[in-house]
Each structure stands twice: as C-alpha cells, then as structure tokens.
mmCIF file of C-alpha atoms and ligand atoms in Angstrom:
data_model
loop_
_atom_site.group_PDB
_atom_site.id
_atom_site.type_symbol
_atom_site.label_atom_id
_atom_site.label_comp_id
_atom_site.label_asym_id
_atom_site.label_seq_id
_atom_site.Cartn_x
_atom_site.Cartn_y
_atom_site.Cartn_z
ATOM 1 C CA UNK A 1 180.411 152.299 38.874
ATOM 2 C CA UNK A 2 176.701 153.347 38.919
ATOM 3 C CA UNK A 3 174.302 152.838 36.027
ATOM 4 C CA UNK A 4 173.452 156.276 34.376
ATOM 5 C CA UNK A 5 170.879 157.739 32.007
ATOM 6 C CA UNK A 6 172.292 159.053 28.737
ATOM 7 C CA UNK A 7 170.021 161.698 27.095
ATOM 8 C CA UNK A 8 170.786 162.298 23.306
ATOM 9 C CA UNK A 9 169.092 165.157 21.484
ATOM 10 C CA UNK A 10 169.526 166.501 18.173
ATOM 11 C CA UNK A 11 168.443 167.401 14.708
ATOM 12 C CA UNK A 12 166.666 164.778 12.157
ATOM 13 C CA UNK A 13 168.891 162.462 10.364
ATOM 14 C CA UNK A 14 171.913 163.172 12.325
ATOM 15 C CA UNK A 15 172.619 159.596 13.042
ATOM 16 C CA UNK A 16 171.521 159.917 16.605
ATOM 17 C CA UNK A 17 169.737 156.421 16.703
ATOM 18 C CA UNK A 18 172.230 154.486 14.936
ATOM 19 C CA UNK A 19 174.630 155.913 17.647
ATOM 20 C CA UNK A 20 172.571 155.317 20.544
ATOM 21 C CA UNK A 21 171.822 151.760 19.541
ATOM 22 C CA UNK A 22 175.595 151.142 19.099
ATOM 23 C CA UNK A 23 176.190 152.754 22.470
ATOM 24 C CA UNK A 24 173.435 150.854 24.327
ATOM 25 C CA UNK A 25 174.780 147.688 22.833
ATOM 26 C CA UNK A 26 178.313 148.197 24.083
ATOM 27 C CA UNK A 27 177.203 149.313 27.691
ATOM 28 C CA UNK A 28 174.417 146.700 27.840
ATOM 29 C CA UNK A 29 172.145 149.292 28.398
ATOM 30 C CA UNK A 30 168.233 149.640 27.513
ATOM 31 C CA UNK A 31 167.741 151.573 24.419
ATOM 32 C CA UNK A 32 164.537 153.580 23.562
ATOM 33 C CA UNK A 33 164.179 155.479 20.308
ATOM 34 C CA UNK A 34 161.452 158.192 21.269
ATOM 35 C CA UNK A 35 161.001 159.316 17.475
ATOM 36 C CA UNK A 36 159.730 155.967 16.878
ATOM 37 C CA UNK A 37 156.858 156.718 19.300
ATOM 38 C CA UNK A 38 155.969 159.939 17.722
ATOM 39 C CA UNK A 39 155.935 157.999 14.424
ATOM 40 C CA UNK A 40 153.905 155.240 15.807
ATOM 41 C CA UNK A 41 151.289 157.949 17.086
ATOM 42 C CA UNK A 42 151.244 159.495 13.569
ATOM 43 C CA UNK A 43 150.588 156.233 11.905
ATOM 44 C CA UNK A 44 147.727 155.650 13.993
ATOM 45 C CA UNK A 45 146.067 159.015 13.661
ATOM 46 C CA UNK A 46 146.730 158.847 9.856
ATOM 47 C CA UNK A 47 145.097 155.400 9.418
ATOM 48 C CA UNK A 48 142.177 156.458 11.670
ATOM 49 C CA UNK A 49 141.595 159.689 9.681
ATOM 50 C CA UNK A 50 141.950 161.770 12.881
ATOM 51 C CA UNK A 51 142.141 165.363 12.057
ATOM 52 C CA UNK A 52 145.395 166.585 13.788
ATOM 53 C CA UNK A 53 144.231 170.270 13.694
ATOM 54 C CA UNK A 54 141.612 169.194 16.563
ATOM 55 C CA UNK A 55 143.559 168.505 19.576
ATOM 56 C CA UNK A 56 140.507 167.077 21.384
ATOM 57 C CA UNK A 57 139.912 164.329 18.703
ATOM 58 C CA UNK A 58 143.760 163.655 18.742
ATOM 59 C CA UNK A 59 143.409 163.262 22.821
ATOM 60 C CA UNK A 60 140.458 160.897 22.382
ATOM 61 C CA UNK A 61 142.465 158.816 19.970
ATOM 62 C CA UNK A 62 145.422 158.602 22.384
ATOM 63 C CA UNK A 63 143.481 156.544 24.723
ATOM 64 C CA UNK A 64 143.304 153.647 22.265
ATOM 65 C CA UNK A 65 147.154 153.701 21.555
ATOM 66 C CA UNK A 66 149.542 151.400 23.042
ATOM 67 C CA UNK A 67 153.262 151.530 22.204
ATOM 68 C CA UNK A 68 155.841 148.871 22.895
ATOM 69 C CA UNK A 69 159.136 148.066 21.937
ATOM 70 C CA UNK A 70 160.525 144.281 20.951
ATOM 71 C CA UNK A 71 163.725 143.047 19.979
ATOM 72 C CA UNK A 72 164.393 140.855 17.200
ATOM 73 C CA UNK A 73 166.996 138.434 18.033
ATOM 74 C CA UNK A 74 167.712 137.233 14.637
ATOM 75 C CA UNK A 75 168.262 140.883 12.978
ATOM 76 C CA UNK A 76 169.363 142.047 16.395
ATOM 77 C CA UNK A 77 167.214 145.208 15.933
ATOM 78 C CA UNK A 78 164.465 146.921 17.932
ATOM 79 C CA UNK A 79 160.850 146.695 16.524
ATOM 80 C CA UNK A 80 158.223 149.175 17.253
ATOM 81 C CA UNK A 81 154.660 147.735 17.892
ATOM 82 C CA UNK A 82 151.460 149.734 17.823
ATOM 83 C CA UNK A 83 148.743 147.995 19.568
ATOM 84 C CA UNK A 84 150.761 144.866 19.060
ATOM 85 C CA UNK A 85 151.558 145.220 15.255
ATOM 86 C CA UNK A 86 155.076 145.158 14.126
ATOM 87 C CA UNK A 87 155.147 148.829 12.524
ATOM 88 C CA UNK A 88 158.993 149.175 12.346
ATOM 89 C CA UNK A 89 159.182 149.169 8.664
ATOM 90 C CA UNK A 90 156.274 151.362 7.805
ATOM 91 C CA UNK A 91 157.211 154.179 10.233
ATOM 92 C CA UNK A 92 160.414 154.378 8.670
ATOM 93 C CA UNK A 93 159.450 154.426 4.977
ATOM 94 C CA UNK A 94 155.862 155.742 4.625
ATOM 95 C CA UNK A 95 156.499 159.366 3.164
ATOM 96 C CA UNK A 96 153.487 160.481 4.877
ATOM 97 C CA UNK A 97 154.848 159.505 8.290
ATOM 98 C CA UNK A 98 158.114 161.865 7.355
ATOM 99 C CA UNK A 99 155.683 164.688 6.333
ATOM 100 C CA UNK A 100 153.213 164.644 9.186
ATOM 101 C CA UNK A 101 155.364 163.535 12.370
ATOM 102 C CA UNK A 102 156.464 167.031 13.145
ATOM 103 C CA UNK A 103 153.319 168.460 13.154
ATOM 104 C CA UNK A 104 151.983 165.638 15.414
ATOM 105 C CA UNK A 105 154.781 165.995 17.655
ATOM 106 C CA UNK A 106 153.895 169.664 18.236
ATOM 107 C CA UNK A 107 150.761 168.802 19.831
ATOM 108 C CA UNK A 108 150.733 169.238 23.488
ATOM 109 C CA UNK A 109 148.346 166.479 24.303
ATOM 110 C CA UNK A 110 150.611 164.115 22.317
ATOM 111 C CA UNK A 111 153.767 165.027 24.137
ATOM 112 C CA UNK A 112 152.184 164.798 27.548
ATOM 113 C CA UNK A 113 151.107 161.264 26.557
ATOM 114 C CA UNK A 114 154.476 160.282 25.708
ATOM 115 C CA UNK A 115 156.790 161.844 27.972
ATOM 116 C CA UNK A 116 154.884 160.138 30.873
ATOM 117 C CA UNK A 117 155.624 156.937 29.247
ATOM 118 C CA UNK A 118 159.135 157.695 28.363
ATOM 119 C CA UNK A 119 159.870 158.852 32.073
ATOM 120 C CA UNK A 120 158.505 155.529 33.235
ATOM 121 C CA UNK A 121 161.120 153.770 31.196
ATOM 122 C CA UNK A 122 163.654 155.563 32.969
ATOM 123 C CA UNK A 123 162.571 154.691 36.302
ATOM 124 C CA UNK A 124 165.587 152.086 36.326
ATOM 125 C CA UNK A 125 168.898 153.592 35.009
ATOM 126 C CA UNK A 126 170.949 151.836 32.599
ATOM 127 C CA UNK A 127 169.385 153.573 29.830
ATOM 128 C CA UNK A 128 170.026 155.238 26.602
ATOM 129 C CA UNK A 129 167.160 157.422 25.041
ATOM 130 C CA UNK A 130 167.371 159.578 22.037
ATOM 131 C CA UNK A 131 164.843 162.280 20.850
ATOM 132 C CA UNK A 132 164.617 166.109 20.540
ATOM 133 C CA UNK A 133 163.716 166.819 24.290
ATOM 134 C CA UNK A 134 165.224 164.207 26.328
ATOM 135 C CA UNK A 135 167.912 166.465 28.133
ATOM 136 C CA UNK A 136 165.454 169.495 28.608
ATOM 137 C CA UNK A 137 162.175 167.879 29.517
ATOM 138 C CA UNK A 138 162.131 164.077 29.797
ATOM 139 C CA UNK A 139 165.340 163.606 32.060
ATOM 140 C CA UNK A 140 166.467 167.202 33.159
ATOM 141 C CA UNK A 141 168.723 165.284 35.537
ATOM 142 C CA UNK A 142 170.251 162.925 33.285
ATOM 143 C CA UNK A 143 173.924 162.291 34.281
ATOM 144 C CA UNK A 144 175.130 162.571 30.499
ATOM 145 C CA UNK A 145 173.372 164.974 27.929
ATOM 146 C CA UNK A 146 174.527 165.028 24.316
ATOM 147 C CA UNK A 147 173.422 167.276 21.521
ATOM 148 C CA UNK A 148 174.057 166.148 18.164
ATOM 149 C CA UNK A 149 174.596 168.268 14.935
ATOM 150 C CA UNK A 150 175.549 167.899 11.570
ATOM 151 C CA UNK A 151 175.522 169.825 8.356
ATOM 152 C CA UNK A 152 172.149 169.845 6.707
ATOM 153 C CA UNK A 153 173.399 168.636 3.394
ATOM 154 C CA UNK A 154 175.494 165.795 4.830
ATOM 155 C CA UNK A 155 172.418 164.718 7.008
ATOM 156 C CA UNK A 156 170.135 164.772 3.722
ATOM 157 C CA UNK A 157 172.823 162.863 1.718
ATOM 158 C CA UNK A 158 172.719 160.169 4.666
ATOM 159 C CA UNK A 159 169.096 159.888 4.766
ATOM 160 C CA UNK A 160 168.720 159.602 0.917
ATOM 161 C CA UNK A 161 171.050 156.900 1.028
ATOM 162 C CA UNK A 162 169.183 155.200 3.875
ATOM 163 C CA UNK A 163 166.055 155.470 1.922
ATOM 164 C CA UNK A 164 167.687 154.216 -1.383
ATOM 165 C CA UNK A 165 168.702 151.076 0.651
ATOM 166 C CA UNK A 166 165.181 150.556 1.546
ATOM 167 C CA UNK A 167 163.941 150.713 -2.065
ATOM 168 C CA UNK A 168 162.326 154.296 -1.684
ATOM 169 C CA UNK A 169 162.435 156.423 -4.908
ATOM 170 C CA UNK A 170 163.275 160.155 -3.730
ATOM 171 C CA UNK A 171 165.723 162.791 -4.602
ATOM 172 C CA UNK A 172 168.133 164.641 -2.772
ATOM 173 C CA UNK A 173 166.248 168.074 -3.106
ATOM 174 C CA UNK A 174 163.263 166.441 -1.742
ATOM 175 C CA UNK A 175 164.914 164.806 1.312
ATOM 176 C CA UNK A 176 166.658 168.158 1.970
ATOM 177 C CA UNK A 177 163.489 169.891 1.764
ATOM 178 C CA UNK A 178 161.758 167.472 4.171
ATOM 179 C CA UNK A 179 164.653 167.729 6.753
ATOM 180 C CA UNK A 180 164.774 171.426 6.550
ATOM 181 C CA UNK A 181 161.052 171.719 7.332
ATOM 182 C CA UNK A 182 161.171 169.194 10.115
ATOM 183 C CA UNK A 183 164.187 171.089 11.617
ATOM 184 C CA UNK A 184 162.154 174.346 11.319
ATOM 185 C CA UNK A 185 159.011 172.830 13.038
ATOM 186 C CA UNK A 186 160.905 170.677 15.899
ATOM 187 C CA UNK A 187 162.853 173.979 16.817
ATOM 188 C CA UNK A 188 160.143 176.579 16.737
ATOM 189 C CA UNK A 189 157.144 174.853 18.391
ATOM 190 C CA UNK A 190 155.727 176.291 21.389
ATOM 191 C CA UNK A 191 155.735 173.342 23.315
ATOM 192 C CA UNK A 192 159.459 171.695 24.397
ATOM 193 C CA UNK A 193 161.216 172.973 21.267
ATOM 194 C CA UNK A 194 164.415 170.949 20.389
ATOM 195 C CA UNK A 195 167.089 173.140 21.884
ATOM 196 C CA UNK A 196 170.422 172.296 23.675
ATOM 197 C CA UNK A 197 170.112 171.777 27.461
ATOM 198 C CA UNK A 198 172.390 174.246 29.068
ATOM 199 C CA UNK A 199 174.372 171.477 30.383
ATOM 200 C CA UNK A 200 174.628 169.124 27.302
ATOM 201 C CA UNK A 201 177.773 168.624 25.656
ATOM 202 C CA UNK A 202 177.547 169.511 21.828
ATOM 203 C CA UNK A 203 178.816 167.375 18.990
ATOM 204 C CA UNK A 204 179.007 168.025 15.475
ATOM 205 C CA UNK A 205 179.634 164.872 13.624
ATOM 206 C CA UNK A 206 179.520 165.912 9.772
ATOM 207 C CA UNK A 207 183.036 164.849 9.516
ATOM 208 C CA UNK A 208 183.508 162.250 12.288
ATOM 209 C CA UNK A 209 183.470 158.472 11.713
ATOM 210 C CA UNK A 210 180.813 156.509 13.648
ATOM 211 C CA UNK A 211 183.514 154.689 15.323
ATOM 212 C CA UNK A 212 185.376 157.864 16.446
ATOM 213 C CA UNK A 213 182.274 159.132 17.622
ATOM 214 C CA UNK A 214 181.247 156.391 19.694
ATOM 215 C CA UNK A 215 184.646 155.850 21.327
ATOM 216 C CA UNK A 216 184.501 159.635 22.159
ATOM 217 C CA UNK A 217 181.030 159.269 23.671
ATOM 218 C CA UNK A 218 181.927 155.902 25.669
ATOM 219 C CA UNK A 219 184.746 158.052 27.337
ATOM 220 C CA UNK A 220 182.412 160.604 28.488
ATOM 221 C CA UNK A 221 180.103 157.900 29.721
ATOM 222 C CA UNK A 222 182.681 156.185 31.805
ATOM 223 C CA UNK A 223 183.924 159.621 33.210
ATOM 224 C CA UNK A 224 180.056 160.418 34.402
ATOM 225 C CA UNK A 225 179.659 156.759 35.578
ATOM 226 C CA UNK A 226 182.797 157.107 37.774
ATOM 227 C CA UNK A 227 181.768 160.470 38.775
ATOM 228 C CA UNK A 228 178.383 159.134 40.040
ATOM 229 C CA UNK A 229 179.873 156.184 41.816
HETATM 230 O O1 DC B 1 163.991 161.270 15.456
HETATM 231 P P1 DC B 1 162.848 160.914 14.467
HETATM 232 O O2 DC B 1 163.230 161.420 13.000
HETATM 233 O O3 DC B 1 162.432 159.543 14.191
HETATM 234 O O4 DC B 1 161.685 161.731 14.988
HETATM 235 C C1 DC B 1 160.422 162.033 14.167
HETATM 236 C C2 DC B 1 159.850 163.315 14.599
HETATM 237 O O5 DC B 1 159.419 163.346 16.197
HETATM 238 C C3 DC B 1 160.756 164.597 14.548
HETATM 239 O O6 DC B 1 160.022 165.220 13.538
HETATM 240 C C4 DC B 1 160.442 165.159 15.793
HETATM 241 C C5 DC B 1 159.579 164.420 16.719
HETATM 242 N N1 DC B 1 160.087 164.089 18.144
HETATM 243 C C6 DC B 1 159.870 164.881 18.996
HETATM 244 O O7 DC B 1 159.344 166.062 18.810
HETATM 245 N N2 DC B 1 160.631 164.715 20.226
HETATM 246 C C7 DC B 1 161.153 163.487 20.614
HETATM 247 N N3 DC B 1 161.518 163.271 21.865
HETATM 248 C C8 DC B 1 161.415 162.572 19.570
HETATM 249 C C9 DC B 1 160.986 163.009 18.252
#
C-alpha cells in the first residue's frame, strides 16, 4: 500500500491537532501542525513590535524567521522552534497570540511564506498536516481530505478545559468570544479563507469520542491507501 497525504482542515479548537497527532502516531507518519507556524510568526512580530497593518514591514521581518519542529522523546510531543528557541508553551498560552494570530494569518505575505515551507514538507508522502487551507491550497491533490467541525459551545468548553490545565485564568464567555472572532476572520479573509474542499469529507465531532473518531479516520486512510496502491 502506498503512503498518502492526509489533509485536515477545520475550525479552531475542534480537536484537529490532537486527532492528527494520534493518527500520525498510529500510521507512523510525519505530522505538521501549520497553526503552530502561524503562531510562531505572530510571536516574532509581537516581540519585535512589527506593525501588522504594514505588510511591507511584515515581509521584511519574515526574512529573519526560521521555524522548525523538534520531537521531545521524553514527553512524546512535538515542539515548535522559532530561530532555534523552544516556543511551544508560549504560543499556546499567551493570550496575545490567540487574539492576534488570525489577523496575522490573513496577511498574504505570511501565507505565501508558510505555504511554500509546508509544500516542501510534503515532498515525501506519509504525512498528516492540519490547518485551515491544507486541502484547498497547500495540497489540493491530497489523497484524503477531512473537514472537521463541532458545535461552538462544545469547542469553547474544550478549549477552556485545556487552558485551565495549563494554569490560565479565563472564562467560558471570553473563550467563546475569541473563538467566534477567529472563526469569523478565518472564514471571511480574502486570501485562502477556511472552507471545505469540494472533495473533503466533513466530520462533526461534537458528540464523537476521540477513539471513535480516530478509528473512523483510520478506516478512511486504509481505503485511500489501497486505492492509491
Ligand atoms: O490551529 P490553530 O488554532 O493553532 O491556528 C491558529 C491560527 O492560524 C488560526 O486562527 C488560523 C490560522 N491558520 C491559518 O490561517 N492557516 C493554517 N493552515 C493554519 C492556521
């Protein structure tokens, strides 16, 4: 059976990354979390006080940004590196990242810069990549495309639980407002907005257990692998 590319898109906080990670482990595939790349760029721009409303300043700054992924064998988790620094925790818990990342990801210069790197990572197959434009822009020919959705209030509760575990003090309403705002920016931006690719399979996981979800997807992967063989 041939190796394939699994492209996973969907709304914020619907468990895409957790599911994609679990899937890549089971398949022994490489995993790329493209949201982490947009978060890393956002962190760099914030730290260096780059005005995101000036695309030419942003474009200049991109030349100084190197993003890489490392794997922590001890915690068995992926780590995002920005110019060699481990920024994994900061990009997940810093509220300024959550409130700015959708605006940064609407900048065409940023998208071009990251999409190019993502496409290079897919030059060898055996890849699970998640994001917002993977099935539509990054890998329009991916063998399996999934579009994940879930009820916004369920997504907000999941995100709140995650933040609490990480020691963040926030409320359900704040989380829901941030999520709704991000959904709006992600789906209405001019450059590669979040949308379901015509040939993607839509999966609403509001009431689906993680295990059921992953077995359903594994079945689809195996079907596509045999079809490609
Ligand atoms: O998946 P996430 O929440 O870590 O993504 C952070 C932001 O990055 C999200 O608001 C949308 C943006 N993003 C994007 O525009 N395209 C991608 N391929 C991945 C993420």
